[in-house]
């Protein structure tokens, strides 16, 4: 069983708020029961806290433990650098397209779908007008819809 957050703050010589901020930022973790494993969190605190980013506590000479995590800073930097390189490579390889081009293509494709589907009644209305068999009408409509969907699924239009 671990110690309370207040107990850990007292052990570290920092405020309760500092311990809570360390938990929120992921520099230390709570146990499942909500307590703090003092030894584990001491290691995590030392590994994940950059001592140059401490802030002085107002009204005292004590140093407040609101440090930024070196590990988190490095991870963010490495991730941003990797994403930038991946984006540059994708542009070079022609794997990226502009958002405007995608929107224009989508608009044209939606127009093609709309036009094809709106053409069905014009084409089949004269045939249905002379039909009296409901099964035959349903079969004709189903076939027209199927044909339209097959045509639309063809990327060549």
PDB file of C-alpha atoms in Angstrom:
ATOM      1  CA  UNK A   1       0.000   0.000   0.000  1.00  0.00           C
ATOM      2  CA  UNK A   2       1.291   3.434  -0.952  1.00  0.00           C
ATOM      3  CA  UNK A   3       1.103   6.805   0.715  1.00  0.00           C
ATOM      4  CA  UNK A   4      -1.346   9.642   0.182  1.00  0.00           C
ATOM      5  CA  UNK A   5      -0.718  12.473  -2.240  1.00  0.00           C
ATOM      6  CA  UNK A   6      -0.279  14.850   0.714  1.00  0.00           C
ATOM      7  CA  UNK A   7       2.187  12.432   2.292  1.00  0.00           C
ATOM      8  CA  UNK A   8       4.160  12.207  -0.929  1.00  0.00           C
ATOM      9  CA  UNK A   9       4.162  16.016  -1.284  1.00  0.00           C
ATOM     10  CA  UNK A  10       5.560  16.291   2.248  1.00  0.00           C
ATOM     11  CA  UNK A  11       8.163  13.615   1.455  1.00  0.00           C
ATOM     12  CA  UNK A  12       9.283  15.519  -1.685  1.00  0.00           C
ATOM     13  CA  UNK A  13       9.146  18.896   0.010  1.00  0.00           C
ATOM     14  CA  UNK A  14       6.683  20.264  -2.538  1.00  0.00           C
ATOM     15  CA  UNK A  15       3.058  21.318  -2.492  1.00  0.00           C
ATOM     16  CA  UNK A  16       0.115  19.009  -3.015  1.00  0.00           C
ATOM     17  CA  UNK A  17      -0.605  20.950  -6.233  1.00  0.00           C
ATOM     18  CA  UNK A  18       2.871  20.036  -7.524  1.00  0.00           C
ATOM     19  CA  UNK A  19       2.200  16.346  -6.958  1.00  0.00           C
ATOM     20  CA  UNK A  20      -1.191  16.650  -8.652  1.00  0.00           C
ATOM     21  CA  UNK A  21       0.402  18.440 -11.638  1.00  0.00           C
ATOM     22  CA  UNK A  22       3.054  15.723 -11.864  1.00  0.00           C
ATOM     23  CA  UNK A  23       0.301  13.092 -12.026  1.00  0.00           C
ATOM     24  CA  UNK A  24      -1.699  15.018 -14.634  1.00  0.00           C
ATOM     25  CA  UNK A  25       1.385  15.545 -16.814  1.00  0.00           C
ATOM     26  CA  UNK A  26       2.324  11.866 -16.556  1.00  0.00           C
ATOM     27  CA  UNK A  27       5.622  12.452 -14.753  1.00  0.00           C
ATOM     28  CA  UNK A  28       4.444  10.161 -11.931  1.00  0.00           C
ATOM     29  CA  UNK A  29       1.562   7.707 -11.636  1.00  0.00           C
ATOM     30  CA  UNK A  30      -0.841   6.633  -8.928  1.00  0.00           C
ATOM     31  CA  UNK A  31      -1.430   3.066  -7.888  1.00  0.00           C
ATOM     32  CA  UNK A  32      -4.794   1.456  -8.632  1.00  0.00           C
ATOM     33  CA  UNK A  33      -6.007   2.331  -5.137  1.00  0.00           C
ATOM     34  CA  UNK A  34      -5.146   6.007  -5.708  1.00  0.00           C
ATOM     35  CA  UNK A  35      -2.083   6.061  -3.481  1.00  0.00           C
ATOM     36  CA  UNK A  36       1.529   6.756  -4.392  1.00  0.00           C
ATOM     37  CA  UNK A  37       4.303   4.137  -4.432  1.00  0.00           C
ATOM     38  CA  UNK A  38       7.002   6.348  -2.928  1.00  0.00           C
ATOM     39  CA  UNK A  39      10.049   4.537  -4.361  1.00  0.00           C
ATOM     40  CA  UNK A  40       8.611   4.170  -7.852  1.00  0.00           C
ATOM     41  CA  UNK A  41       7.428   7.779  -7.982  1.00  0.00           C
ATOM     42  CA  UNK A  42      10.757   9.081  -6.670  1.00  0.00           C
ATOM     43  CA  UNK A  43      12.456   7.362  -9.620  1.00  0.00           C
ATOM     44  CA  UNK A  44       9.846   8.656 -12.068  1.00  0.00           C
ATOM     45  CA  UNK A  45      10.042  12.183 -10.637  1.00  0.00           C
ATOM     46  CA  UNK A  46      13.824  12.257 -10.996  1.00  0.00           C
ATOM     47  CA  UNK A  47      13.772  10.783 -14.516  1.00  0.00           C
ATOM     48  CA  UNK A  48      10.938  12.922 -15.861  1.00  0.00           C
ATOM     49  CA  UNK A  49      11.601  16.290 -14.265  1.00  0.00           C
ATOM     50  CA  UNK A  50      13.908  18.869 -15.782  1.00  0.00           C
ATOM     51  CA  UNK A  51      15.450  20.701 -12.820  1.00  0.00           C
ATOM     52  CA  UNK A  52      16.064  23.826 -14.918  1.00  0.00           C
ATOM     53  CA  UNK A  53      12.335  24.411 -15.422  1.00  0.00           C
ATOM     54  CA  UNK A  54      11.335  24.806 -11.758  1.00  0.00           C
ATOM     55  CA  UNK A  55       9.414  27.870 -10.632  1.00  0.00           C
ATOM     56  CA  UNK A  56      10.000  29.589  -7.323  1.00  0.00           C
ATOM     57  CA  UNK A  57       7.100  29.353  -4.901  1.00  0.00           C
ATOM     58  CA  UNK A  58       5.690  32.803  -4.201  1.00  0.00           C
ATOM     59  CA  UNK A  59       6.285  34.035  -0.663  1.00  0.00           C
ATOM     60  CA  UNK A  60       8.882  31.405   0.247  1.00  0.00           C
ATOM     61  CA  UNK A  61      12.395  30.459  -0.632  1.00  0.00           C
ATOM     62  CA  UNK A  62      11.254  26.924  -1.529  1.00  0.00           C
ATOM     63  CA  UNK A  63      11.375  25.598  -5.071  1.00  0.00           C
ATOM     64  CA  UNK A  64       8.017  24.488  -6.410  1.00  0.00           C
ATOM     65  CA  UNK A  65       7.902  21.179  -8.310  1.00  0.00           C
ATOM     66  CA  UNK A  66       6.064  22.313 -11.435  1.00  0.00           C
ATOM     67  CA  UNK A  67       8.773  21.201 -13.808  1.00  0.00           C
ATOM     68  CA  UNK A  68       8.287  20.171 -17.394  1.00  0.00           C
ATOM     69  CA  UNK A  69       9.085  16.582 -18.291  1.00  0.00           C
ATOM     70  CA  UNK A  70      12.290  16.246 -20.297  1.00  0.00           C
ATOM     71  CA  UNK A  71      11.051  12.949 -21.630  1.00  0.00           C
ATOM     72  CA  UNK A  72       7.771  14.508 -22.765  1.00  0.00           C
ATOM     73  CA  UNK A  73       9.566  17.449 -24.386  1.00  0.00           C
ATOM     74  CA  UNK A  74      11.897  15.140 -26.275  1.00  0.00           C
ATOM     75  CA  UNK A  75       9.061  12.883 -27.366  1.00  0.00           C
ATOM     76  CA  UNK A  76       7.092  15.852 -28.711  1.00  0.00           C
ATOM     77  CA  UNK A  77      10.129  17.183 -30.550  1.00  0.00           C
ATOM     78  CA  UNK A  78      10.980  13.800 -32.087  1.00  0.00           C
ATOM     79  CA  UNK A  79       7.355  13.241 -33.116  1.00  0.00           C
ATOM     80  CA  UNK A  80       7.129  16.679 -34.751  1.00  0.00           C
ATOM     81  CA  UNK A  81      10.408  16.136 -36.612  1.00  0.00           C
ATOM     82  CA  UNK A  82       9.288  12.688 -37.799  1.00  0.00           C
ATOM     83  CA  UNK A  83       5.924  14.013 -39.000  1.00  0.00           C
ATOM     84  CA  UNK A  84       7.611  16.873 -40.859  1.00  0.00           C
ATOM     85  CA  UNK A  85      10.002  14.459 -42.615  1.00  0.00           C
ATOM     86  CA  UNK A  86       7.142  12.064 -43.457  1.00  0.00           C
ATOM     87  CA  UNK A  87       5.107  14.944 -44.902  1.00  0.00           C
ATOM     88  CA  UNK A  88       8.053  16.171 -46.976  1.00  0.00           C
ATOM     89  CA  UNK A  89       8.691  12.638 -48.274  1.00  0.00           C
ATOM     90  CA  UNK A  90       5.029  12.159 -49.163  1.00  0.00           C
ATOM     91  CA  UNK A  91       5.026  15.443 -51.079  1.00  0.00           C
ATOM     92  CA  UNK A  92       8.160  14.412 -52.977  1.00  0.00           C
ATOM     93  CA  UNK A  93       6.675  11.009 -53.825  1.00  0.00           C
ATOM     94  CA  UNK A  94       3.419  12.590 -54.962  1.00  0.00           C
ATOM     95  CA  UNK A  95       1.402  10.821 -52.277  1.00  0.00           C
ATOM     96  CA  UNK A  96      -0.178  14.021 -50.969  1.00  0.00           C
ATOM     97  CA  UNK A  97      -2.828  16.008 -52.747  1.00  0.00           C
ATOM     98  CA  UNK A  98      -4.212  19.387 -51.850  1.00  0.00           C
ATOM     99  CA  UNK A  99      -7.343  19.634 -49.783  1.00  0.00           C
ATOM    100  CA  UNK A 100      -8.903  21.865 -52.477  1.00  0.00           C
ATOM    101  CA  UNK A 101      -8.289  19.181 -55.108  1.00  0.00           C
ATOM    102  CA  UNK A 102      -9.869  16.485 -52.919  1.00  0.00           C
ATOM    103  CA  UNK A 103     -12.905  18.693 -52.277  1.00  0.00           C
ATOM    104  CA  UNK A 104     -13.258  19.449 -56.014  1.00  0.00           C
ATOM    105  CA  UNK A 105     -12.989  15.753 -56.896  1.00  0.00           C
ATOM    106  CA  UNK A 106     -15.536  14.828 -54.227  1.00  0.00           C
ATOM    107  CA  UNK A 107     -17.934  17.471 -55.512  1.00  0.00           C
ATOM    108  CA  UNK A 108     -17.632  16.106 -59.061  1.00  0.00           C
ATOM    109  CA  UNK A 109     -18.129  12.509 -57.894  1.00  0.00           C
ATOM    110  CA  UNK A 110     -21.217  13.462 -55.878  1.00  0.00           C
ATOM    111  CA  UNK A 111     -22.597  15.273 -58.912  1.00  0.00           C
ATOM    112  CA  UNK A 112     -22.006  12.143 -61.031  1.00  0.00           C
ATOM    113  CA  UNK A 113     -23.902   9.997 -58.478  1.00  0.00           C
ATOM    114  CA  UNK A 114     -26.760  12.488 -58.278  1.00  0.00           C
ATOM    115  CA  UNK A 115     -27.096  12.740 -62.059  1.00  0.00           C
ATOM    116  CA  UNK A 116     -27.040   8.969 -62.561  1.00  0.00           C
ATOM    117  CA  UNK A 117     -29.648   8.310 -59.875  1.00  0.00           C
ATOM    118  CA  UNK A 118     -31.918  11.139 -61.015  1.00  0.00           C
ATOM    119  CA  UNK A 119     -31.856   9.677 -64.525  1.00  0.00           C
ATOM    120  CA  UNK A 120     -33.507   6.420 -63.439  1.00  0.00           C
ATOM    121  CA  UNK A 121     -37.113   7.724 -63.243  1.00  0.00           C
ATOM    122  CA  UNK A 122     -36.820   9.441 -66.632  1.00  0.00           C
ATOM    123  CA  UNK A 123     -35.622   6.219 -68.218  1.00  0.00           C
ATOM    124  CA  UNK A 124     -38.003   3.728 -66.563  1.00  0.00           C
ATOM    125  CA  UNK A 125     -41.208   5.773 -66.182  1.00  0.00           C
ATOM    126  CA  UNK A 126     -42.427   5.008 -69.739  1.00  0.00           C
ATOM    127  CA  UNK A 127     -41.767   1.301 -69.192  1.00  0.00           C
ATOM    128  CA  UNK A 128     -43.525   1.215 -65.824  1.00  0.00           C
ATOM    129  CA  UNK A 129     -46.540   3.128 -67.165  1.00  0.00           C
ATOM    130  CA  UNK A 130     -47.499   0.187 -69.328  1.00  0.00           C
ATOM    131  CA  UNK A 131     -46.784  -2.497 -66.700  1.00  0.00           C
ATOM    132  CA  UNK A 132     -49.384  -3.966 -64.359  1.00  0.00           C
ATOM    133  CA  UNK A 133     -47.388  -6.707 -62.649  1.00  0.00           C
ATOM    134  CA  UNK A 134     -45.942  -5.411 -59.331  1.00  0.00           C
ATOM    135  CA  UNK A 135     -43.225  -8.080 -59.276  1.00  0.00           C
ATOM    136  CA  UNK A 136     -42.094  -7.048 -62.761  1.00  0.00           C
ATOM    137  CA  UNK A 137     -42.063  -3.356 -61.761  1.00  0.00           C
ATOM    138  CA  UNK A 138     -40.033  -4.129 -58.647  1.00  0.00           C
ATOM    139  CA  UNK A 139     -37.624  -6.281 -60.660  1.00  0.00           C
ATOM    140  CA  UNK A 140     -37.170  -3.508 -63.259  1.00  0.00           C
ATOM    141  CA  UNK A 141     -36.506  -0.861 -60.576  1.00  0.00           C
ATOM    142  CA  UNK A 142     -34.100  -3.145 -58.719  1.00  0.00           C
ATOM    143  CA  UNK A 143     -32.206  -3.868 -61.932  1.00  0.00           C
ATOM    144  CA  UNK A 144     -31.976  -0.143 -62.801  1.00  0.00           C
ATOM    145  CA  UNK A 145     -30.631   0.692 -59.325  1.00  0.00           C
ATOM    146  CA  UNK A 146     -28.169  -2.213 -59.508  1.00  0.00           C
ATOM    147  CA  UNK A 147     -26.965  -1.087 -62.946  1.00  0.00           C
ATOM    148  CA  UNK A 148     -26.530   2.491 -61.696  1.00  0.00           C
ATOM    149  CA  UNK A 149     -24.536   1.350 -58.683  1.00  0.00           C
ATOM    150  CA  UNK A 150     -22.331  -0.879 -60.825  1.00  0.00           C
ATOM    151  CA  UNK A 151     -21.685   1.980 -63.230  1.00  0.00           C
ATOM    152  CA  UNK A 152     -20.880   4.335 -60.324  1.00  0.00           C
ATOM    153  CA  UNK A 153     -18.481   1.843 -58.764  1.00  0.00           C
ATOM    154  CA  UNK A 154     -16.422   1.876 -61.964  1.00  0.00           C
ATOM    155  CA  UNK A 155     -13.608   4.412 -61.346  1.00  0.00           C
ATOM    156  CA  UNK A 156     -13.481   5.243 -65.068  1.00  0.00           C
ATOM    157  CA  UNK A 157     -17.040   6.543 -64.933  1.00  0.00           C
TER     158      UNK A 157
END
